[in-house]
Amino acid sequence: MSANPPTWLKSVATRVESRLSDFLQDEQDRWSALDDDLNAPLGELTRLVAAGGKRLRPAFCYLAFVGVGGDENSKQLL
């Protein structure tokens, strides 16, 4: 039996994945411009991070942020 995560958790995970993807692409572009040999290890790092996970830490941060009165739609979350 597989559990279907709540909508808010899916939303947080999607936002985190998007931010991570953008960040890693920016870093790969930046470092590869300095040395093309860095492309392979940075690509591997990106693959490892993109392999997924539960992303529980961002979910806990989200809950804490909202719990102390933060706006659940705020861009400050990321």
XYZ file of N, CA and C in Angstrom:
234
model
N 0.847 -1.175 0.000
C 0.000 0.000 0.000
C 0.896 1.243 0.000
N 0.660 2.140 -0.921
C 1.450 3.373 -0.980
C 0.589 4.546 -0.522
N 1.212 5.413 0.221
C 0.508 6.593 0.727
C 0.613 7.720 -0.287
N -0.447 8.458 -0.428
C -0.456 9.620 -1.303
C -0.186 10.849 -0.433
N 0.946 11.544 -0.664
C 1.269 12.689 0.191
C 0.234 13.805 0.057
N 0.075 14.591 1.119
C -0.869 15.712 1.062
C -0.459 16.733 -0.002
N -1.428 17.474 -0.459
C -1.208 18.465 -1.514
C -0.140 19.479 -1.133
N -0.162 19.960 0.109
C 0.823 20.963 0.528
C 2.234 20.406 0.445
N 2.405 19.116 0.774
C 3.731 18.511 0.724
C 4.210 18.371 -0.722
N 3.304 18.015 -1.611
C 3.653 17.946 -3.039
C 4.070 19.320 -3.545
N 3.345 20.349 -3.105
C 3.651 21.713 -3.529
C 5.033 22.141 -3.052
N 5.351 21.861 -1.792
C 6.669 22.205 -1.252
C 7.748 21.447 -2.014
N 7.545 20.153 -2.223
C 8.536 19.336 -2.934
C 8.759 19.851 -4.351
N 7.695 20.234 -5.032
C 7.814 20.756 -6.397
C 8.619 22.052 -6.410
N 8.349 22.937 -5.459
C 9.080 24.210 -5.384
C 10.549 23.984 -5.050
N 10.818 23.046 -4.154
C 12.202 22.737 -3.786
C 12.940 22.138 -4.979
N 12.310 21.201 -5.673
C 12.939 20.579 -6.842
C 13.257 21.627 -7.910
N 12.329 22.539 -8.131
C 12.541 23.592 -9.124
C 13.713 24.484 -8.731
N 13.744 24.877 -7.468
C 14.833 25.748 -6.986
C 16.179 25.038 -7.056
N 16.216 23.772 -6.650
C 17.456 22.999 -6.726
C 17.936 22.867 -8.166
N 17.017 22.585 -9.058
C 17.362 22.435 -10.474
C 17.956 23.724 -11.032
N 17.304 24.848 -10.748
C 17.804 26.145 -11.219
C 19.181 26.449 -10.637
N 19.335 26.215 -9.332
C 20.602 26.485 -8.661
C 21.725 25.628 -9.246
N 21.473 24.342 -9.386
C 22.512 23.445 -9.891
C 22.884 23.770 -11.338
N 21.904 24.161 -12.142
C 22.204 24.539 -13.527
C 23.051 25.805 -13.564
N 22.700 26.775 -12.740
C 23.492 28.014 -12.667
C 24.928 27.725 -12.247
N 25.093 26.863 -11.252
C 26.433 26.520 -10.779
C 27.215 25.742 -11.836
N 26.544 24.832 -12.524
C 27.230 24.080 -13.575
C 27.685 25.021 -14.689
N 26.846 25.944 -15.074
C 27.217 26.925 -16.097
C 28.403 27.770 -15.635
N 28.344 28.217 -14.394
C 29.402 29.084 -13.856
C 30.741 28.356 -13.797
N 30.761 27.160 -13.231
C 32.021 26.440 -13.061
C 32.544 25.870 -14.371
N 31.655 25.456 -15.250
C 32.081 24.925 -16.545
C 32.704 26.009 -17.412
N 32.292 27.249 -17.199
C 32.894 28.361 -17.936
C 34.356 28.542 -17.533
N 34.684 28.176 -16.306
C 36.067 28.274 -15.838
C 36.917 27.100 -16.312
N 36.321 25.913 -16.314
C 37.058 24.710 -16.703
C 36.063 23.661 -17.181
N 36.122 23.331 -18.454
C 35.178 22.385 -19.054
C 35.261 20.996 -18.414
N 36.397 20.676 -17.806
C 36.544 19.376 -17.146
C 35.635 19.243 -15.921
N 35.090 20.345 -15.450
C 34.192 20.301 -14.297
C 32.775 19.887 -14.684
N 32.494 19.836 -15.977
C 31.161 19.467 -16.449
C 30.733 18.090 -15.957
N 31.608 17.100 -16.079
C 31.246 15.724 -15.705
C 30.937 15.584 -14.212
N 31.826 16.035 -13.310
C 31.484 15.874 -11.890
C 30.258 16.689 -11.469
N 30.096 17.865 -12.045
C 28.917 18.666 -11.703
C 27.645 18.028 -12.252
N 27.743 17.436 -13.423
C 26.599 16.711 -13.979
C 26.220 15.525 -13.104
N 27.225 14.847 -12.578
C 26.973 13.713 -11.683
C 26.336 14.178 -10.374
N 26.806 15.292 -9.856
C 26.211 15.855 -8.645
C 24.743 16.223 -8.889
N 24.479 16.822 -10.030
C 23.102 17.179 -10.390
C 22.234 15.931 -10.488
N 22.771 14.881 -11.109
C 22.024 13.625 -11.240
C 21.704 13.042 -9.862
N 22.685 13.083 -8.973
C 22.499 12.552 -7.624
C 21.407 13.315 -6.870
N 21.461 14.635 -6.924
C 20.462 15.452 -6.230
C 19.085 15.268 -6.863
N 19.037 15.156 -8.191
C 17.762 15.016 -8.900
C 17.153 13.628 -8.733
N 17.927 12.687 -8.195
C 17.412 11.333 -8.006
C 16.240 11.318 -7.026
N 16.081 12.421 -6.330
C 14.902 12.565 -5.488
C 15.137 12.221 -4.038
N 14.062 12.088 -3.378
C 14.064 11.835 -1.950
C 12.776 12.391 -1.384
N 12.615 12.213 -0.130
C 11.369 12.651 0.498
C 11.322 14.152 0.720
N 12.490 14.771 0.765
C 12.579 16.218 0.993
C 11.873 16.604 2.290
N 12.143 15.830 3.346
C 11.505 16.101 4.634
C 12.007 17.382 5.284
N 13.291 17.666 5.172
C 13.829 18.887 5.794
C 13.111 20.129 5.264
N 12.952 20.279 3.935
C 12.198 21.447 3.459
C 10.752 21.455 3.957
N 10.153 20.272 4.092
C 8.777 20.210 4.592
C 8.712 20.697 6.039
N 9.681 20.291 6.856
C 9.706 20.753 8.249
C 9.944 22.260 8.321
N 10.820 22.764 7.474
C 11.071 24.214 7.441
C 9.809 24.964 7.039
N 9.096 24.438 6.058
C 7.840 25.039 5.614
C 6.839 25.083 6.772
N 6.683 23.952 7.457
C 5.730 23.894 8.563
C 6.103 24.871 9.673
N 7.384 24.978 9.975
C 7.832 25.925 11.002
C 7.566 27.360 10.566
N 7.879 27.673 9.308
C 7.678 29.018 8.774
C 6.206 29.415 8.864
N 5.330 28.536 8.399
C 3.897 28.820 8.432
C 3.395 28.821 9.879
N 3.950 27.936 10.698
C 3.529 27.827 12.092
C 3.787 29.077 12.920
N 4.804 29.843 12.551
C 5.090 31.077 13.298
C 4.507 32.305 12.608
N 3.595 32.058 11.666
C 2.878 33.170 11.057
C 3.330 33.561 9.669
N 4.233 32.802 9.058
C 4.691 33.114 7.707
C 3.619 32.849 6.663
N 3.693 33.567 5.579
C 2.755 33.404 4.470
C 3.113 32.140 3.703
N 2.178 31.197 3.629
C 2.458 29.912 2.985
C 2.765 30.027 1.494
N 2.436 31.149 0.884
C 2.719 31.350 -0.538
C 3.941 32.234 -0.780
N 4.638 32.566 0.278
C 5.785 33.467 0.183
C 6.937 32.854 -0.602
N 7.613 33.678 -1.375
C 8.817 33.252 -2.092
C 10.002 33.137 -1.136
N 9.871 33.683 0.082
C 10.938 33.605 1.074
C 11.250 32.166 1.465
N 10.329 31.281 1.243
C 10.537 29.887 1.616
C 11.758 29.299 0.944
N 12.077 29.792 -0.222
C 13.211 29.252 -0.952
C 14.209 30.339 -1.189
